PDB file of C-alpha atoms and ligand atoms in Angstrom:
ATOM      1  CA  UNK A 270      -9.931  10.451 -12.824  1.00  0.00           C
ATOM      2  CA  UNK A 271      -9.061  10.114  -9.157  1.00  0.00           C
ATOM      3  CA  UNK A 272     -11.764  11.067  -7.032  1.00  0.00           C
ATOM      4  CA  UNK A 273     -11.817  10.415  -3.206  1.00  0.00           C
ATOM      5  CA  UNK A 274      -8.084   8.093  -3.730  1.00  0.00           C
ATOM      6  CA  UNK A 275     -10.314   5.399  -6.049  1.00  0.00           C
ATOM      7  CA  UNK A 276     -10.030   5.332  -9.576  1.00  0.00           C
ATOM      8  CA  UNK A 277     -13.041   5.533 -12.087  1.00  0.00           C
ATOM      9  CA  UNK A 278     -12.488   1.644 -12.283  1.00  0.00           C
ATOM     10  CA  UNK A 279     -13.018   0.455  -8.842  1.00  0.00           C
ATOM     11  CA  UNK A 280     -16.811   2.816  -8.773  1.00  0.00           C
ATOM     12  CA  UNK A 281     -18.778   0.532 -10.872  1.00  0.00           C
ATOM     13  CA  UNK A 282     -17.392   2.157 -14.816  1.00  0.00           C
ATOM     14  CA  UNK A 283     -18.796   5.589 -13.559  1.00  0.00           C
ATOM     15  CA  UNK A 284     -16.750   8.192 -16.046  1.00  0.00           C
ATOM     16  CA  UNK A 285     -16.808  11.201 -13.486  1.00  0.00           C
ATOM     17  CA  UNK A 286     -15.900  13.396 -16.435  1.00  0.00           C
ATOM     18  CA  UNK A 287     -19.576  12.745 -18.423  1.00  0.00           C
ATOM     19  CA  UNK A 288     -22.042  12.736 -15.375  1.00  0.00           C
ATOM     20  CA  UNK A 289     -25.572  13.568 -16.559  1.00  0.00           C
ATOM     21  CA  UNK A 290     -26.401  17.007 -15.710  1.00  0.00           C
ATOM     22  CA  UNK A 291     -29.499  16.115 -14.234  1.00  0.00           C
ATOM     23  CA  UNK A 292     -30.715  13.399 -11.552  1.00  0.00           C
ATOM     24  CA  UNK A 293     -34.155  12.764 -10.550  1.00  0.00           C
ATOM     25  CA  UNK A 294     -34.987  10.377  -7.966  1.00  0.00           C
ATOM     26  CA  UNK A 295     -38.121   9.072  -6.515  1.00  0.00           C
ATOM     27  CA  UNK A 296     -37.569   8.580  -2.959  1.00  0.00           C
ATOM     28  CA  UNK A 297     -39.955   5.710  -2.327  1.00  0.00           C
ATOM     29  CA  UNK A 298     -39.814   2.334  -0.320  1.00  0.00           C
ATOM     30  CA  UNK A 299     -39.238   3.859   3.542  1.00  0.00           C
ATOM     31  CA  UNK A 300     -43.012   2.505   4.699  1.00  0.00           C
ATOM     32  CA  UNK A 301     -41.204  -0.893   3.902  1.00  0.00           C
ATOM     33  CA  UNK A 302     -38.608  -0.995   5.038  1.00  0.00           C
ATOM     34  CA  UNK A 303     -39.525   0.031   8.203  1.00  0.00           C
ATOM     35  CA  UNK A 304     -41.909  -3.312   7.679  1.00  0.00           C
ATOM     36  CA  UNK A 305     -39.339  -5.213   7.483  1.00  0.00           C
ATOM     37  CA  UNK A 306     -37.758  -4.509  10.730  1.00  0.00           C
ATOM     38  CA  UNK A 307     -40.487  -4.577  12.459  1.00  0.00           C
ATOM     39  CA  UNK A 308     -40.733  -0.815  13.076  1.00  0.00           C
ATOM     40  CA  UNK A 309     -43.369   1.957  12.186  1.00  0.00           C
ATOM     41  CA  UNK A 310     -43.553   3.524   8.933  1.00  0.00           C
ATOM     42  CA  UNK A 311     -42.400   6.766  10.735  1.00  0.00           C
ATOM     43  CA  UNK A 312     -38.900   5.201  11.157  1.00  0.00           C
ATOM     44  CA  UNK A 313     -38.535   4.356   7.571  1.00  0.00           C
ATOM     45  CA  UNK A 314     -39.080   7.940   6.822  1.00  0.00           C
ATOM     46  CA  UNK A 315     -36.404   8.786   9.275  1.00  0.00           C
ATOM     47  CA  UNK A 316     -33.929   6.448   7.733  1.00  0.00           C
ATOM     48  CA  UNK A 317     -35.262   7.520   4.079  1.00  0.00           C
ATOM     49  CA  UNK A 318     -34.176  11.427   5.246  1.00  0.00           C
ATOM     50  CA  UNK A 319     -31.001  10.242   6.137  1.00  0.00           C
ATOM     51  CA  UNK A 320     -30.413   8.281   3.162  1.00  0.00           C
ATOM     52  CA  UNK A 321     -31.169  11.899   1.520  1.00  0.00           C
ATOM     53  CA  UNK A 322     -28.308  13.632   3.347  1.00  0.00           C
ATOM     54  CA  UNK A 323     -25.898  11.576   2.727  1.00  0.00           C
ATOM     55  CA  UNK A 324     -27.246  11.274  -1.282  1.00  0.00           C
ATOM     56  CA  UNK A 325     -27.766  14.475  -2.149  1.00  0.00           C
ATOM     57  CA  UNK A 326     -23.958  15.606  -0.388  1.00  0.00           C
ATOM     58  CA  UNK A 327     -22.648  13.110  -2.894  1.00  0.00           C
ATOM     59  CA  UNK A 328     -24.324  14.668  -5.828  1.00  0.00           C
ATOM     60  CA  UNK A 329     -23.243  17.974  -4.683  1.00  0.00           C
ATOM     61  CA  UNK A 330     -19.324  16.454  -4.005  1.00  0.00           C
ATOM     62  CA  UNK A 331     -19.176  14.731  -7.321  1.00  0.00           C
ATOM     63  CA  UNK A 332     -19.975  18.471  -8.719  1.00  0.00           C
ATOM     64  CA  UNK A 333     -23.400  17.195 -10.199  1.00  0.00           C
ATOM     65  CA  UNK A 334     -25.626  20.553 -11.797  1.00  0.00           C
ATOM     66  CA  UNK A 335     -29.269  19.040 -10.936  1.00  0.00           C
ATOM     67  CA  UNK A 336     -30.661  16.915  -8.224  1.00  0.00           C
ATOM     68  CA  UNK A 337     -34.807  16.540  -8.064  1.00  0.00           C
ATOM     69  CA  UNK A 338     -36.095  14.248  -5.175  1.00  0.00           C
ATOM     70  CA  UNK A 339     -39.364  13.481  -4.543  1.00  0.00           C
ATOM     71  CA  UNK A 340     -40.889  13.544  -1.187  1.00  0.00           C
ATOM     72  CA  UNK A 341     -44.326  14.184  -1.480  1.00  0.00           C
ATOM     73  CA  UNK A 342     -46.731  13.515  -3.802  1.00  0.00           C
ATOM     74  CA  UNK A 343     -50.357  15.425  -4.084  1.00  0.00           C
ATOM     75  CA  UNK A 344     -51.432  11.949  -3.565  1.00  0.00           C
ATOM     76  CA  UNK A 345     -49.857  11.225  -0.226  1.00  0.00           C
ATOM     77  CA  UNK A 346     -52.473  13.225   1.574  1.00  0.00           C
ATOM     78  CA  UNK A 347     -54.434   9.684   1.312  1.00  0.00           C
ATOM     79  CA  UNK A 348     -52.254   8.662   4.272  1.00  0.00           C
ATOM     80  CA  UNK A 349     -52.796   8.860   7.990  1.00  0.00           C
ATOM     81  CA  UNK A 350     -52.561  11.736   9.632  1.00  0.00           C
ATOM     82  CA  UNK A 351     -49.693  10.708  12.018  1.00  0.00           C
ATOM     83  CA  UNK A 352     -47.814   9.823   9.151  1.00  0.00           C
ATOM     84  CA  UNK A 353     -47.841  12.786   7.021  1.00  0.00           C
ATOM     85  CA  UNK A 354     -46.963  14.807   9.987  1.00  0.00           C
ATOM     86  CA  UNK A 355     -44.180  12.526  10.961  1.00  0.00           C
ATOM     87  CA  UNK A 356     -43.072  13.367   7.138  1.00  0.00           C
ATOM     88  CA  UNK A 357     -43.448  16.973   7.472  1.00  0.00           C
ATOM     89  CA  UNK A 358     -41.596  17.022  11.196  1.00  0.00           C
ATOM     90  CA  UNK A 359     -38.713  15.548   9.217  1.00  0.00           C
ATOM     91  CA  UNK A 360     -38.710  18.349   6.460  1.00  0.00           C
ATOM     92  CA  UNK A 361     -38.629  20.998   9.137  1.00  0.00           C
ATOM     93  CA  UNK A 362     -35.797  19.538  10.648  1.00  0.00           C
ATOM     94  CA  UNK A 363     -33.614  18.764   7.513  1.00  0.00           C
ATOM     95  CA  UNK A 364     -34.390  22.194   6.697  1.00  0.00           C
ATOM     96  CA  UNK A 365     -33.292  23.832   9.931  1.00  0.00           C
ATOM     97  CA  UNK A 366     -29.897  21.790   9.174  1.00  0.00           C
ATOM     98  CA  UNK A 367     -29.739  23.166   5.712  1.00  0.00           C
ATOM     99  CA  UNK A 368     -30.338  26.597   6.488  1.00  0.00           C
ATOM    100  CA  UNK A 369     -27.432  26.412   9.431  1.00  0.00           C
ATOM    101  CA  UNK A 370     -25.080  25.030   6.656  1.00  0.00           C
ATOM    102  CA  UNK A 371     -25.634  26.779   3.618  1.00  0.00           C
ATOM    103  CA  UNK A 372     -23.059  29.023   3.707  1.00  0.00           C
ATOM    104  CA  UNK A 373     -20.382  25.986   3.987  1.00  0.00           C
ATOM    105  CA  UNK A 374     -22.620  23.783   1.238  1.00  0.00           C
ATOM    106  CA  UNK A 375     -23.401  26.189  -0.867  1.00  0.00           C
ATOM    107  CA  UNK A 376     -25.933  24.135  -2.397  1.00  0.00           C
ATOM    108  CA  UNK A 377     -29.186  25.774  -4.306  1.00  0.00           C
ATOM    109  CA  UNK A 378     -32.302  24.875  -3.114  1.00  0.00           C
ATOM    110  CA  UNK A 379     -36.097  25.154  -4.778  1.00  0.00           C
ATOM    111  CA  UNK A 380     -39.292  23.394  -4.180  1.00  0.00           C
ATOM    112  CA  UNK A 381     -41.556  22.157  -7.035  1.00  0.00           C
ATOM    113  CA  UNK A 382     -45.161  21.678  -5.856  1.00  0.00           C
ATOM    114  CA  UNK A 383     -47.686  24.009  -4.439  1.00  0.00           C
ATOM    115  CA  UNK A 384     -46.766  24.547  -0.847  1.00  0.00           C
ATOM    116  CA  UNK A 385     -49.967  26.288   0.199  1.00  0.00           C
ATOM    117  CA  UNK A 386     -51.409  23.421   2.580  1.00  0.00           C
ATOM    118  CA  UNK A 387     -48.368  23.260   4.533  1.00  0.00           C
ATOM    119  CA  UNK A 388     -47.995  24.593   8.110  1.00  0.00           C
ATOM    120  CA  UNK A 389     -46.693  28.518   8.204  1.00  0.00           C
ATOM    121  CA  UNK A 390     -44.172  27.467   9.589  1.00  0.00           C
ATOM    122  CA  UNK A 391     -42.681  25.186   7.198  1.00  0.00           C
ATOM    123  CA  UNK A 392     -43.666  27.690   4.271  1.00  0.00           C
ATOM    124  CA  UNK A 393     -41.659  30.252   5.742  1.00  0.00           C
ATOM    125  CA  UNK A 394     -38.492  27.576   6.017  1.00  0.00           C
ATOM    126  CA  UNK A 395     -39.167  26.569   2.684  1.00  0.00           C
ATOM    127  CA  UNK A 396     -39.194  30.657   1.501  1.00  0.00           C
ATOM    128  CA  UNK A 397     -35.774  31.281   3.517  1.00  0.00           C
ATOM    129  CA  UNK A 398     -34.165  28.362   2.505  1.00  0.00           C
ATOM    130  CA  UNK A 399     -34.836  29.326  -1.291  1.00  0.00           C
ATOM    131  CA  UNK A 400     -34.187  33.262  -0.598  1.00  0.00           C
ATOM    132  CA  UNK A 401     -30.566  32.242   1.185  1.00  0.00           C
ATOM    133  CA  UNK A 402     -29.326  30.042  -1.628  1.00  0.00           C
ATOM    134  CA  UNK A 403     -30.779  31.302  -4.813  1.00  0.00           C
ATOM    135  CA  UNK A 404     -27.651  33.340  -5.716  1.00  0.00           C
ATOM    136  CA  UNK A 405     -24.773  30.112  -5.186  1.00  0.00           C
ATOM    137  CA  UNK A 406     -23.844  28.318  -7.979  1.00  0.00           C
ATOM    138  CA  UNK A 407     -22.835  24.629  -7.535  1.00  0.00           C
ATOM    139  CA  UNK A 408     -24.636  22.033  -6.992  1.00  0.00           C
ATOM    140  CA  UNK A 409     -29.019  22.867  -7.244  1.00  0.00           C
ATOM    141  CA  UNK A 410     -31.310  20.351  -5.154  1.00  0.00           C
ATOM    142  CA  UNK A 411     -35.196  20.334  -6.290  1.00  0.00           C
ATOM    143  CA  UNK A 412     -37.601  19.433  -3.736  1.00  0.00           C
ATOM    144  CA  UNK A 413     -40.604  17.959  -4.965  1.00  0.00           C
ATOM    145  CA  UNK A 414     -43.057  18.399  -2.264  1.00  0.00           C
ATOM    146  CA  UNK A 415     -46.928  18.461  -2.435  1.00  0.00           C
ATOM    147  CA  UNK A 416     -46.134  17.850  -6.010  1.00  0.00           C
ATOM    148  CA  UNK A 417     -48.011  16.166  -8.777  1.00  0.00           C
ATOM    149  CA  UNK A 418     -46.889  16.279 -12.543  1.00  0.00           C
ATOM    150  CA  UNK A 419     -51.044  16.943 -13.412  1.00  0.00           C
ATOM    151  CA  UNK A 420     -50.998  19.454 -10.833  1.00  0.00           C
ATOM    152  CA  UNK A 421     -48.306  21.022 -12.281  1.00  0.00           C
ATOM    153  CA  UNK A 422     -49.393  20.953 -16.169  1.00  0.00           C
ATOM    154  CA  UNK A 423     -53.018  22.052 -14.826  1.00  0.00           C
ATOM    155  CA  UNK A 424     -51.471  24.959 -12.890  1.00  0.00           C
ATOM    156  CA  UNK A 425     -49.176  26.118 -16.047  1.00  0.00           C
ATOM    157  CA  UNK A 426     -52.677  26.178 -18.121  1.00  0.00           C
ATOM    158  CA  UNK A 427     -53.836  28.173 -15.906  1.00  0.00           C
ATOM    159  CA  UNK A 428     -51.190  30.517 -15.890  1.00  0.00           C
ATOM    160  CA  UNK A 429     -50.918  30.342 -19.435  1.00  0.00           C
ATOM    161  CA  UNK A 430     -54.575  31.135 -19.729  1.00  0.00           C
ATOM    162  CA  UNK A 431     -54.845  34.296 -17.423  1.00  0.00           C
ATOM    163  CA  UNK A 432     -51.669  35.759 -19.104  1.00  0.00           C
ATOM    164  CA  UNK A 433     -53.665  35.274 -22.481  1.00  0.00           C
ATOM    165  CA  UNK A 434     -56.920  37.118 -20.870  1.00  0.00           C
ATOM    166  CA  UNK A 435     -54.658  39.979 -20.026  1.00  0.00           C
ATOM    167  CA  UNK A 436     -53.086  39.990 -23.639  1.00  0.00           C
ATOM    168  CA  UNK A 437     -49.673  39.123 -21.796  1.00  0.00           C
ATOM    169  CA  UNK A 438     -49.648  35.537 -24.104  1.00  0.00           C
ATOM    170  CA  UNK A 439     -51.200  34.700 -27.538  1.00  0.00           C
ATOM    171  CA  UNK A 440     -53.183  30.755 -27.281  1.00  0.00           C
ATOM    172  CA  UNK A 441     -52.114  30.889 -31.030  1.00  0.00           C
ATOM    173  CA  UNK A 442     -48.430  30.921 -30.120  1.00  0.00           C
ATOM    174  CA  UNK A 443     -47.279  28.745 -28.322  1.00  0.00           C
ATOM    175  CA  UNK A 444     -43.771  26.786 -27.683  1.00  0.00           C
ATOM    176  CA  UNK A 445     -43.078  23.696 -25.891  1.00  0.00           C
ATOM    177  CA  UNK A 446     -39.960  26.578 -24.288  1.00  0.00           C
ATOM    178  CA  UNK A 447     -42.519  28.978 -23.200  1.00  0.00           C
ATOM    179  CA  UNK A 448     -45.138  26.564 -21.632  1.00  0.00           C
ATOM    180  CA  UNK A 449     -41.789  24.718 -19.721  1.00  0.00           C
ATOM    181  CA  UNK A 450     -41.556  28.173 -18.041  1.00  0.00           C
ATOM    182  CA  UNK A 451     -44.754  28.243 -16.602  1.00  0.00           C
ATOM    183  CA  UNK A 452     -43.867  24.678 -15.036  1.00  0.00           C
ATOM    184  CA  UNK A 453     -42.267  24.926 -11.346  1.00  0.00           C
ATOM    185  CA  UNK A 454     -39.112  23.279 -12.923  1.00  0.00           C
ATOM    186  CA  UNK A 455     -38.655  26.498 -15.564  1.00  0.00           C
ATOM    187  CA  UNK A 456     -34.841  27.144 -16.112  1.00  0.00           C
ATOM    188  CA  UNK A 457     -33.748  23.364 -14.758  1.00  0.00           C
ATOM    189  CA  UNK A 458     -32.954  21.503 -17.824  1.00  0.00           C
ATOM    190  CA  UNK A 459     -34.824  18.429 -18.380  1.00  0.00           C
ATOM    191  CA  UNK A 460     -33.693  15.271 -16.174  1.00  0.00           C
ATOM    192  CA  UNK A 461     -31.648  12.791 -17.601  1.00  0.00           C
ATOM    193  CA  UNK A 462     -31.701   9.921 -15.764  1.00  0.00           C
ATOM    194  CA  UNK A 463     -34.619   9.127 -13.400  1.00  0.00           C
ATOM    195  CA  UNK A 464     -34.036   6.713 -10.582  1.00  0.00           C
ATOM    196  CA  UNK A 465     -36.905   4.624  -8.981  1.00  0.00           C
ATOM    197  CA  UNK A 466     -35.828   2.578  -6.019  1.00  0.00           C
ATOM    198  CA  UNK A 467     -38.096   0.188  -4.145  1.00  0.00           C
ATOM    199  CA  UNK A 468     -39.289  -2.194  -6.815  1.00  0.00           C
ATOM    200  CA  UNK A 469     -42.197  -0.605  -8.396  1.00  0.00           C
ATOM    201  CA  UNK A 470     -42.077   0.453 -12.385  1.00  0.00           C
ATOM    202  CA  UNK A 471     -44.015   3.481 -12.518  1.00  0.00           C
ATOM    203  CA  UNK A 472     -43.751   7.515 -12.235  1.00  0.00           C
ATOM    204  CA  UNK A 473     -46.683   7.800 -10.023  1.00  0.00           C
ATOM    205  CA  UNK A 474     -47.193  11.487 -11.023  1.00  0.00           C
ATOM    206  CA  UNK A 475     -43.525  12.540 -11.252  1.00  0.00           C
ATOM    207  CA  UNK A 476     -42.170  14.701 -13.533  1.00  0.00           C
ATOM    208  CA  UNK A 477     -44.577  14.049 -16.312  1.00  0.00           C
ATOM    209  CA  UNK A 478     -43.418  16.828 -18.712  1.00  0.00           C
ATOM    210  CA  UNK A 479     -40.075  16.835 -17.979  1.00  0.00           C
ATOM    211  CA  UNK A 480     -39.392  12.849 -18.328  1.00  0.00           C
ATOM    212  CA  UNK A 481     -40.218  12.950 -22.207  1.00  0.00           C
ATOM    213  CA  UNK A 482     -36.751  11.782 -22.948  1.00  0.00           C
ATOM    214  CA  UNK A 483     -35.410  10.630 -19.580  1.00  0.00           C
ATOM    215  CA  UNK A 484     -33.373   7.145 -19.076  1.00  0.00           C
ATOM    216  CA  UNK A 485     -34.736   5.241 -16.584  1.00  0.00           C
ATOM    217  CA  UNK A 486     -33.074   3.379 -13.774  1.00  0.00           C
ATOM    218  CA  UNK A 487     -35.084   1.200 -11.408  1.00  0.00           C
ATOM    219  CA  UNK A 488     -34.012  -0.849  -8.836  1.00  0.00           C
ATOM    220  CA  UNK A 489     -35.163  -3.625  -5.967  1.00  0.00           C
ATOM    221  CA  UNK A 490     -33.132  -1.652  -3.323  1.00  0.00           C
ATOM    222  CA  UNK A 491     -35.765   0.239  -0.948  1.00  0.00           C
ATOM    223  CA  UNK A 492     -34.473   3.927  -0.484  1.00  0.00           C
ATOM    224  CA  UNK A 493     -33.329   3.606   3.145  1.00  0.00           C
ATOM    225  CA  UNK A 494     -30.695   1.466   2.069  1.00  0.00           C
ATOM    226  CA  UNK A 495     -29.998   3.219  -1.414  1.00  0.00           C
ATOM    227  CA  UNK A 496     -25.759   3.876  -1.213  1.00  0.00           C
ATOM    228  CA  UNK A 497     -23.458   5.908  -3.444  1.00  0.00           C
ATOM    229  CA  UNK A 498     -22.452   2.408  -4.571  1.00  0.00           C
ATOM    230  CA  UNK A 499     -26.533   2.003  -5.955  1.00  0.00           C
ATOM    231  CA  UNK A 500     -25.969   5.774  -7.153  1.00  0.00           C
ATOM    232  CA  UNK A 501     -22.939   4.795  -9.194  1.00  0.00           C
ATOM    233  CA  UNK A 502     -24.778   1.598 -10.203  1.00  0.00           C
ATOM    234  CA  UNK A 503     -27.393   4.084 -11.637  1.00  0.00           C
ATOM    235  CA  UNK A 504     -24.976   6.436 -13.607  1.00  0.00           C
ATOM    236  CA  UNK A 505     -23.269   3.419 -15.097  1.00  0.00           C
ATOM    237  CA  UNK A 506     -26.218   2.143 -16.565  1.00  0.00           C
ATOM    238  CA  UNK A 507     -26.943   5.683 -18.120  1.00  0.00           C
ATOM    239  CA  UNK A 508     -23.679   5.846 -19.150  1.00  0.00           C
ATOM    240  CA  UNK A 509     -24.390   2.900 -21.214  1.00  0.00           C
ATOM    241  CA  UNK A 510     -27.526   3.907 -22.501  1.00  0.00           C
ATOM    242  CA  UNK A 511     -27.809   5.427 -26.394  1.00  0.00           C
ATOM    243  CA  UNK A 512     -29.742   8.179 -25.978  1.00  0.00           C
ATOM    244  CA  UNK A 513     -31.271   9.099 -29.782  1.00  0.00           C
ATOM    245  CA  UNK A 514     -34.499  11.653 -29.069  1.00  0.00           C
ATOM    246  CA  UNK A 515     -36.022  10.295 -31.980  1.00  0.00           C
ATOM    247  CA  UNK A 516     -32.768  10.285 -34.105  1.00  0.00           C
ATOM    248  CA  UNK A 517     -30.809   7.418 -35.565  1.00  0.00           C
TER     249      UNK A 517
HETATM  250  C1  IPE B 203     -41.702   6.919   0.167  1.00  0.00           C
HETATM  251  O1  IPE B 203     -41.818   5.743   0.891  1.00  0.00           O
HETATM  252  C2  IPE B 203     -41.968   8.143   1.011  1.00  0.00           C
HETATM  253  C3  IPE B 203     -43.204   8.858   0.658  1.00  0.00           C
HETATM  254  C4  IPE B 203     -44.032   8.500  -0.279  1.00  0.00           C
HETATM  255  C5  IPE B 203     -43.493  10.052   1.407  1.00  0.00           C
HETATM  256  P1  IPE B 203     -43.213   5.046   1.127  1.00  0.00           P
HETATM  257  O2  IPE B 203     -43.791   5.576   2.395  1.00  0.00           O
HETATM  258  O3  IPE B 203     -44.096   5.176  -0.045  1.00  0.00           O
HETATM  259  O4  IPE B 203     -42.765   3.553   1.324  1.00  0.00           O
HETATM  260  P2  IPE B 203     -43.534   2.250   0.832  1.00  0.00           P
HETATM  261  O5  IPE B 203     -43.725   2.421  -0.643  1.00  0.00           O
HETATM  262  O6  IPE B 203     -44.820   2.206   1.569  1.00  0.00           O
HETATM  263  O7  IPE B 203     -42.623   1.138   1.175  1.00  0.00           O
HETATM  264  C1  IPE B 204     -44.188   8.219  -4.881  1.00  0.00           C
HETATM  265  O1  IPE B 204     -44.271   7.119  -4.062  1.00  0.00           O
HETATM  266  C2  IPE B 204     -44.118   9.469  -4.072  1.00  0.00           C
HETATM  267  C3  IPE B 204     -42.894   9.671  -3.313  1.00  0.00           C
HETATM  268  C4  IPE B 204     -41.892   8.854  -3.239  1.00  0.00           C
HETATM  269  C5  IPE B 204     -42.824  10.899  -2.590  1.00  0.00           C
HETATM  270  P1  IPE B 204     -45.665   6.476  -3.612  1.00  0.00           P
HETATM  271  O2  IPE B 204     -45.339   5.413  -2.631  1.00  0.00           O
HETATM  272  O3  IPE B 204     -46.583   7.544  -3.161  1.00  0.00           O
HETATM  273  O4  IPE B 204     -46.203   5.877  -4.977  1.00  0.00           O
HETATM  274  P2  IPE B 204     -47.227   4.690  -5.250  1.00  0.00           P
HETATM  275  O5  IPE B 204     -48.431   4.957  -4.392  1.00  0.00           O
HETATM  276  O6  IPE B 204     -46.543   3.429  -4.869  1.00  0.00           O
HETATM  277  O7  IPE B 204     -47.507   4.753  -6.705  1.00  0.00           O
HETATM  278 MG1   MG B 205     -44.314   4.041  -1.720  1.00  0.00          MG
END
């Protein structure tokens, strides 16, 4: 398949025609590369939201269903003040951009985490920007943002369990379908391939339910400098992958 004037040969084996349907990435490795230059954490996060513009227009371009990006973790409180609020300065103003293009992108946006602690302000954005885009159809980016995947199981209990105080559930019947839908992911298929950038080999809270059966891809490259070429990297490796889910 041509895509962009290069053939599926030249982008790293990547058969356009069998993308996964889902991509999950875990932004992480901004603080340093920032290091590395000799700059403040706050610019790597600057570079890192960049890097997720020009990612996550890729995705939507190469008509991929499901991107999921984490950017904040309920852990990432632990960090300085001036640096969360650099982080959160930077979400307001991607989001202004998105909400000024959304009729041209057309891309579906929702936010997994509980976004209670974050300023008015930012709440509202994050309410608008859903609100705008939940009826388009291409291309649906997940925000992952004052998440945490035990957050997230501990808050579907606890829907779970008020719905069976006011008879709306039964505790004695119970499907791994119905519990997914008390999850802030319910009706986004599970990811297939999750991508960890940056070095480390771990989730760090991400996705806990939904990565029973995900391929993982993890790579040395910190995010700021994560490419379409690293992307493509990452889908050929999936594409090699035999995925059985307990099969043969
Ligand atoms: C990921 O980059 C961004 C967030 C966690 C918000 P880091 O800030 O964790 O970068 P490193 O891991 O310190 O390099
Ligand atoms: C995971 O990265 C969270 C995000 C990328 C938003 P962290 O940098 O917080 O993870 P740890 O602390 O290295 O496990
Ligand atoms: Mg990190």
């Amino acid at each position: 398949m041509a895509l962009f004037g290069r053939s599926t040969q030249q982008l790293g084996q990547v058969d356009f025609d069998n993308l996964p349907r889902h991509i999950a990435i875990i932004m992480d490795g901004n603080g340093r590369w920032a290091k590395r230059r000799g700059l403040p954490r706050t610019a790597g996060h600057a570079a890192g939201a960049e890097t997720f513009r020009t990612i996550a227009t890729y995705c939507k371009d190469i008509g991929l269903e499901y991107l999921t990006v984490y950017a904040f973790s309920t852990e990432n409180w632990k960090r300085s003040a001036e640096e969360v609020s650099a982080i959160m300065g930077l979400l307001k103003k991607y989001l202004l951009e998105a909400i000024g293009r959304m009729e041209r992108d057309r891309v579906k946006m929702e936010f997994f985490g509980d976004l209670s602690p974050l300023s008015p302000e930012l709440q509202e954005m994050c309410a608008r920007t859903r609100e705008i885009s939940k009826h388009y159809e291409g291309c649906q980016v997940n925000i992952c943002l004052n998440y945490g995947g035990r957050d997230e199981l501990v808050r579907g209990a606890m829907a779970f369990a008020r719905d069976c105080v006011q008879g709306r559930a039964d505790p004695d019947h119970l499907t791994q379908e119905q519990f997914g839908n008390y999850l802030f992911s319910r009706g986004v298929p599970d990811p297939d391939l999750i991508i960890r950038p940056s070095g480390e080999l771990r989730l760090s809270n991400f996705l806990l339910w939904q990565s029973a059966y995900a391929e993982f891809y993890f790579t040395d490259v910190l995010w700021p400098d994560f490419s379409k070429e690293e992307l493509h990297r990452a889908i050929a490796a999936y594409q090699g992958r035999d995925r059985r889910f307990g099969g043969v």
